[in-house]
mmCIF file with all atom_site columns, C-alpha atoms in Angstrom:
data_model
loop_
_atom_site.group_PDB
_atom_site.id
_atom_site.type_symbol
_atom_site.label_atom_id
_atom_site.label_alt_id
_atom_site.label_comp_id
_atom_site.label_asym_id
_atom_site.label_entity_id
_atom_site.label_seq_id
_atom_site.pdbx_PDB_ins_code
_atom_site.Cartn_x
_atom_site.Cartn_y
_atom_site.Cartn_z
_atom_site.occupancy
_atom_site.B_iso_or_equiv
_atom_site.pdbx_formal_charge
_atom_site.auth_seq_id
_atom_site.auth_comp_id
_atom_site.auth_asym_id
_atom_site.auth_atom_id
_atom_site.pdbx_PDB_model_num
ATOM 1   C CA . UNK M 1 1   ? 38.308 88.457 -25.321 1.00 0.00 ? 1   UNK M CA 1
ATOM 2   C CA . UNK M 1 2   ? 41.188 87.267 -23.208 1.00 0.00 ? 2   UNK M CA 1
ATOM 3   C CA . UNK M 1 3   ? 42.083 83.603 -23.614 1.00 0.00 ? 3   UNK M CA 1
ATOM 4   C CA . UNK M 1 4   ? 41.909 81.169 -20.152 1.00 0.00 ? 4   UNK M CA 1
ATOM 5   C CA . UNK M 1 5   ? 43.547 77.598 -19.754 1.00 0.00 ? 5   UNK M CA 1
ATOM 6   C CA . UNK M 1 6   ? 41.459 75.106 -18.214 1.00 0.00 ? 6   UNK M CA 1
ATOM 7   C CA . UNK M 1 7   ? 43.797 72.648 -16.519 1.00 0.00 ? 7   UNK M CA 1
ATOM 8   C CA . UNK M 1 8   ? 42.254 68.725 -15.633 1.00 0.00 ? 8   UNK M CA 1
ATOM 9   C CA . UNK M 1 9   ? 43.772 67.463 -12.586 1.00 0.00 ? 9   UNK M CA 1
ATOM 10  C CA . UNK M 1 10  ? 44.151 63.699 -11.833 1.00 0.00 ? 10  UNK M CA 1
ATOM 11  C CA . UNK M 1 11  ? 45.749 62.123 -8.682  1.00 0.00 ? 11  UNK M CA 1
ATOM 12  C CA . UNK M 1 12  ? 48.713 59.816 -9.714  1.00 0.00 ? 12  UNK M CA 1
ATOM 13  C CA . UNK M 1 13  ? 47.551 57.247 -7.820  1.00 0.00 ? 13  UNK M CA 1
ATOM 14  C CA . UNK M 1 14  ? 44.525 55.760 -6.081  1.00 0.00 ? 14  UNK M CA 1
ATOM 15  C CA . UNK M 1 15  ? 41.120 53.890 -7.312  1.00 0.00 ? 15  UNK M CA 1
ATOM 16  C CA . UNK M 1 16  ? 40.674 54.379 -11.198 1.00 0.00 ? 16  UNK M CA 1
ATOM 17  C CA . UNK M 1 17  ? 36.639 55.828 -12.076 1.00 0.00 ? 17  UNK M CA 1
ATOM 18  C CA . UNK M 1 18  ? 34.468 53.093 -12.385 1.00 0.00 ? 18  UNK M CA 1
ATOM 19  C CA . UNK M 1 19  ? 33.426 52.177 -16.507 1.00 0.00 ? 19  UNK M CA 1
ATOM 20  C CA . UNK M 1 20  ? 30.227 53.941 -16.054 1.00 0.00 ? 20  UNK M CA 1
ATOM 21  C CA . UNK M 1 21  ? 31.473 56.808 -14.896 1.00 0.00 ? 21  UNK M CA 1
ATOM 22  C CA . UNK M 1 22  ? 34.414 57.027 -17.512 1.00 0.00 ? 22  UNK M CA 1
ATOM 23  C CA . UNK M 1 23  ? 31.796 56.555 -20.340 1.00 0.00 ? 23  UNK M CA 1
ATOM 24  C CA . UNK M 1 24  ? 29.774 58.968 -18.640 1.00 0.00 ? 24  UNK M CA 1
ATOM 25  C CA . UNK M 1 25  ? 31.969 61.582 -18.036 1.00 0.00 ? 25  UNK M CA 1
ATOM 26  C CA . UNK M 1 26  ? 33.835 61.064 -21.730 1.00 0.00 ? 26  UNK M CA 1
ATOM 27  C CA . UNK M 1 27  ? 29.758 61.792 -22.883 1.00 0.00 ? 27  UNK M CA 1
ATOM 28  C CA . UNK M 1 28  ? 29.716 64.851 -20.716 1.00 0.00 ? 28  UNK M CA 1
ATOM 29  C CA . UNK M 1 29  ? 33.197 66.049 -22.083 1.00 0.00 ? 29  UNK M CA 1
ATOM 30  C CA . UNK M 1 30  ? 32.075 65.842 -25.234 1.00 0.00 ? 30  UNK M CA 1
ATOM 31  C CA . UNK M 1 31  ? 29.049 67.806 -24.687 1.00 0.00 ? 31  UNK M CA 1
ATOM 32  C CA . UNK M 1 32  ? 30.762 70.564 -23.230 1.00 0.00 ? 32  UNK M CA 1
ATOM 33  C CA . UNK M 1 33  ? 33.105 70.520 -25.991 1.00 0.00 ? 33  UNK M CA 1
ATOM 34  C CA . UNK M 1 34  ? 30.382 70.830 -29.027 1.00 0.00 ? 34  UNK M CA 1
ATOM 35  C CA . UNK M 1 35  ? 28.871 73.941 -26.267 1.00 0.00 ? 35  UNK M CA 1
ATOM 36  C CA . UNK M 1 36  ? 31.908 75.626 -26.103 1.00 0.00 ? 36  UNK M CA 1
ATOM 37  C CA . UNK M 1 37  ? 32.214 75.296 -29.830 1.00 0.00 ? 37  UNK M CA 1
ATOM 38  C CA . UNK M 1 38  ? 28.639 76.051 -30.331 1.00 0.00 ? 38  UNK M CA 1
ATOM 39  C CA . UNK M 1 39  ? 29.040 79.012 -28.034 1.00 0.00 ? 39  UNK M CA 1
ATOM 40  C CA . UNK M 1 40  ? 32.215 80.593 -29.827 1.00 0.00 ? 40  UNK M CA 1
ATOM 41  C CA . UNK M 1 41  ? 34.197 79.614 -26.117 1.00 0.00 ? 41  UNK M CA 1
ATOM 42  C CA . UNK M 1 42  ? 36.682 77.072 -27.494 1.00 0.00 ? 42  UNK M CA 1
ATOM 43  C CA . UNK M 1 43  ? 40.098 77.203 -29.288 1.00 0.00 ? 43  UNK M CA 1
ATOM 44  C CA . UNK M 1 44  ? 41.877 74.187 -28.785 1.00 0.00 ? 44  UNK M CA 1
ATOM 45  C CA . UNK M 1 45  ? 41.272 71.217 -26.199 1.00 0.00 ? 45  UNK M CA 1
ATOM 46  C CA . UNK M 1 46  ? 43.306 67.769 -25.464 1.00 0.00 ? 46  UNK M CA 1
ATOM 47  C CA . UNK M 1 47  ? 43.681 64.902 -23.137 1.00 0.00 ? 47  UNK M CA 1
ATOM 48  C CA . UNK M 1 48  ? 47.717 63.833 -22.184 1.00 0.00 ? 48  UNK M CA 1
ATOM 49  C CA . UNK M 1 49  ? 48.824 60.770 -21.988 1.00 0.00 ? 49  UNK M CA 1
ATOM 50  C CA . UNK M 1 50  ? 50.299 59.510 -18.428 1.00 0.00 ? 50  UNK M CA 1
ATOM 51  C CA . UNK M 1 51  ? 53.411 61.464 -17.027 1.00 0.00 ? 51  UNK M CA 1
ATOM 52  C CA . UNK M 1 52  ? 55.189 58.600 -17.222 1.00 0.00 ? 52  UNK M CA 1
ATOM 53  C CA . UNK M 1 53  ? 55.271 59.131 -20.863 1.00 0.00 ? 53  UNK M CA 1
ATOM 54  C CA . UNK M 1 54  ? 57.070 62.585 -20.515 1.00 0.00 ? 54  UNK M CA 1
ATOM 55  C CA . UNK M 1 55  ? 60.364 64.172 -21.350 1.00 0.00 ? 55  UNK M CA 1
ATOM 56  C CA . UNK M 1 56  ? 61.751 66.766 -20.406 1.00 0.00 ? 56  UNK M CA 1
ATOM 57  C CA . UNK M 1 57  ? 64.691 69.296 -22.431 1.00 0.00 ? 57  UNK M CA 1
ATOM 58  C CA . UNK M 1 58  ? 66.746 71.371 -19.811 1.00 0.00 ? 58  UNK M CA 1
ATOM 59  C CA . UNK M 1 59  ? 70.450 73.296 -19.741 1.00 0.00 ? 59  UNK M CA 1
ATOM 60  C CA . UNK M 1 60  ? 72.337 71.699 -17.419 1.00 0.00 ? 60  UNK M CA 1
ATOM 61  C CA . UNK M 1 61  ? 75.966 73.266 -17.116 1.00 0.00 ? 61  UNK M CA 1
ATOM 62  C CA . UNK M 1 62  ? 75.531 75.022 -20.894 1.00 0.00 ? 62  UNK M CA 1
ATOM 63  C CA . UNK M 1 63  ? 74.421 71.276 -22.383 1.00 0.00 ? 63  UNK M CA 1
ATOM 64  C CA . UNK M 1 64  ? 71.388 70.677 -23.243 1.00 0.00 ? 64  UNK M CA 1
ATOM 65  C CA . UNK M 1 65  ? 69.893 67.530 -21.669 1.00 0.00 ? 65  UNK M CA 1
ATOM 66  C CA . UNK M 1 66  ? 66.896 65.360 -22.039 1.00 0.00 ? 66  UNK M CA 1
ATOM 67  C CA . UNK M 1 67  ? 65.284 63.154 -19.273 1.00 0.00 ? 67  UNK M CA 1
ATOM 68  C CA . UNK M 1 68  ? 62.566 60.548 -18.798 1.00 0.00 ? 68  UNK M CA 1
ATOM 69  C CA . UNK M 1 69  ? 59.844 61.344 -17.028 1.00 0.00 ? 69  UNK M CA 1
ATOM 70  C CA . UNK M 1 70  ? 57.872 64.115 -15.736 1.00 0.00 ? 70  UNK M CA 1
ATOM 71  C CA . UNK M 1 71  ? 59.550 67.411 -14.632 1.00 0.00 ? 71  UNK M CA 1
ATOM 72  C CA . UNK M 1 72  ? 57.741 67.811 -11.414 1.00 0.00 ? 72  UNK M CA 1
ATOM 73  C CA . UNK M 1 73  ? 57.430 65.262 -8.657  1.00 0.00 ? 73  UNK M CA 1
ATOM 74  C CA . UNK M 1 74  ? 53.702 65.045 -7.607  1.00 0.00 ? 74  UNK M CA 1
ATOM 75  C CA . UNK M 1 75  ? 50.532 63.644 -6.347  1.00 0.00 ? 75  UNK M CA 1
ATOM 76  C CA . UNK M 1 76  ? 48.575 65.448 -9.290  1.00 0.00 ? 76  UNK M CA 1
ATOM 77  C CA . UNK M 1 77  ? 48.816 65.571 -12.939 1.00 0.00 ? 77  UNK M CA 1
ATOM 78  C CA . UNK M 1 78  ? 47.738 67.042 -15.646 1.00 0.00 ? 78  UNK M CA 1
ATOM 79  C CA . UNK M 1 79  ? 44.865 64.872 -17.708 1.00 0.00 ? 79  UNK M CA 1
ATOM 80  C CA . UNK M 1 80  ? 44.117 67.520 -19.888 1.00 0.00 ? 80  UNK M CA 1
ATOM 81  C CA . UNK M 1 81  ? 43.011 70.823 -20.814 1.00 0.00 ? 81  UNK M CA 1
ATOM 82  C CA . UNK M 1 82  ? 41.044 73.503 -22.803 1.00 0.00 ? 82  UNK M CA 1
ATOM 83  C CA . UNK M 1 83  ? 42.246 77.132 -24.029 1.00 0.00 ? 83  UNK M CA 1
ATOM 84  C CA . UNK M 1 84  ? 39.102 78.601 -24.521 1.00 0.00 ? 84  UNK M CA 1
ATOM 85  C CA . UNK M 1 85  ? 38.078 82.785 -24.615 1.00 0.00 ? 85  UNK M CA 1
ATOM 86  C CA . UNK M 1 86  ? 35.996 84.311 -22.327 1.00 0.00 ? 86  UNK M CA 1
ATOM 87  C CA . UNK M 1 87  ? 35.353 87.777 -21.652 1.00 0.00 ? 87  UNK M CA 1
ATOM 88  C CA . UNK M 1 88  ? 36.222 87.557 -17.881 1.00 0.00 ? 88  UNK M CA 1
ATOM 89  C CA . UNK M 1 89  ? 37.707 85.417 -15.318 1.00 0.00 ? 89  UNK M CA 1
ATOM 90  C CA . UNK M 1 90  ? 34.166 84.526 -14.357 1.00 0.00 ? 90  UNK M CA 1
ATOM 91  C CA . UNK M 1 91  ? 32.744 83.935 -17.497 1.00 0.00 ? 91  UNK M CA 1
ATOM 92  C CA . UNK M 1 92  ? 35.939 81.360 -17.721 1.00 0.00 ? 92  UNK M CA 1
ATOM 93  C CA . UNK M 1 93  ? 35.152 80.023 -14.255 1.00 0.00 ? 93  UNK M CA 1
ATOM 94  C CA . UNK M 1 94  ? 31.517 79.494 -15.587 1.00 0.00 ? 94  UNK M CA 1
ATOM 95  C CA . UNK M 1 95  ? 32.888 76.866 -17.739 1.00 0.00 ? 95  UNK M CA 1
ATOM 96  C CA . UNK M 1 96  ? 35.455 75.475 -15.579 1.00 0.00 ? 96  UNK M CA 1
ATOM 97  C CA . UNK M 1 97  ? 32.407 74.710 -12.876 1.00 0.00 ? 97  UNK M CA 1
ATOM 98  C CA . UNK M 1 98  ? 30.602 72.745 -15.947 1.00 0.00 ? 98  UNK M CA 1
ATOM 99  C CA . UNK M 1 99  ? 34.183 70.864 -16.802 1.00 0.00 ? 99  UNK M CA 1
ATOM 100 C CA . UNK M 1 100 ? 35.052 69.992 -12.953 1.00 0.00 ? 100 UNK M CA 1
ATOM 101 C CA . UNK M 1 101 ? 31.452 68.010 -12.672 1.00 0.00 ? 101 UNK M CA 1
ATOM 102 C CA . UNK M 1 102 ? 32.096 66.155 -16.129 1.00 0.00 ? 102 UNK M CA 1
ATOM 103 C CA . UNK M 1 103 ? 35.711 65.414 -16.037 1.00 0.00 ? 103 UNK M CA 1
ATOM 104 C CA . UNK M 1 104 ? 35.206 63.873 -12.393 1.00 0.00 ? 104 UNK M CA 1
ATOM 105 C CA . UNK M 1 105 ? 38.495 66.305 -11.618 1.00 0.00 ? 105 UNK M CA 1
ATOM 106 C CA . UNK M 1 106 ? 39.733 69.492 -10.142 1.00 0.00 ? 106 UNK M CA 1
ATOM 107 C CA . UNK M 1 107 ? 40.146 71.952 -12.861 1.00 0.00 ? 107 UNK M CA 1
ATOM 108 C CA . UNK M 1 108 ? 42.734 74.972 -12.422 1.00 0.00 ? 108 UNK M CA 1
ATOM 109 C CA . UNK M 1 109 ? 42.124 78.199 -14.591 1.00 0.00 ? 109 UNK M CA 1
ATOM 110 C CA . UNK M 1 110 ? 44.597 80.748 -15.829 1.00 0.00 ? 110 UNK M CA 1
ATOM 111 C CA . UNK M 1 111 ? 44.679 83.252 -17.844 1.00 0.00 ? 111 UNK M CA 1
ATOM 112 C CA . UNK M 1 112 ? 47.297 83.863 -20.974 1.00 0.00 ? 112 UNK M CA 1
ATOM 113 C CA . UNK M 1 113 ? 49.850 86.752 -20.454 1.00 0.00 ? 113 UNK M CA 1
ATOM 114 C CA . UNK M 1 114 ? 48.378 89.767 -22.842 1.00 0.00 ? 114 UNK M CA 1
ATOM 115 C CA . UNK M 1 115 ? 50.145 89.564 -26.074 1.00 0.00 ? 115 UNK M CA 1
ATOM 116 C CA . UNK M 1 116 ? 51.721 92.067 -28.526 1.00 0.00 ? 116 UNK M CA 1
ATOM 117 C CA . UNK M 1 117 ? 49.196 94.649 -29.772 1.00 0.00 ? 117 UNK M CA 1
ATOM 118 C CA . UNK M 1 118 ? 48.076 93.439 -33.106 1.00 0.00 ? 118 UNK M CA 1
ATOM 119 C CA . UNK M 1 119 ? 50.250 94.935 -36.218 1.00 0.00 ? 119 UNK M CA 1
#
């Protein structure tokens, strides 16, 4: 099985979801969670906190330097994400079509670089 990353997308600004439709999607979440689980799909999941909450290491002129802030300056952020296996790209976009409806969000899906062959 090859191992996919299921990105959550959130503008950084505009209208924040209403409290019914936070509760509901955090409910939906959560049941896609215990079906990936159930289903042998998930490996690790986790919600970020805002970007604004980032730092970021970097060489600068052979120093290394850490900044405030997010790395990248855009509209979108990542909320969250999944790793999850799948045998396919489309059995991974199969899940990220049931994540985009509960998360209220665009989700982006990638797959890992192949590893080392097992020793």
């Amino acid at each position: 099985m090859k191992q996919y990353m299921l990105s959550v997308y959130h503008a950084d600004q505009g209208p924040a979801l209403a409290p019914e439709v936070m509760a509901a999607s955090i409910r939906d979440v959560d049941a896609i969670n215990a079906e990936m689980m159930t289903a042998g799909a998930w490996v690790f999941a986790g919600g970020l906190h805002n970007d604004s909450t980032a730092s970021v290491v970097s060489v600068k002129d052979g120093a290394v330097v850490t900044t405030d802030g997010p790395y990248a300056e855009t509209k979108e952020r990542i909320g969250g994400f999944w790793v999850i296996q799948a045998d396919d790209l489309d059995a991974a976009l199969a899940w990220a079509r049931k994540a985009t409806v509960a998360c209220v969000a665009p989700i982006e899906v990638r797959p890992f670089q192949d590893g080392p062959p097992d020793a």
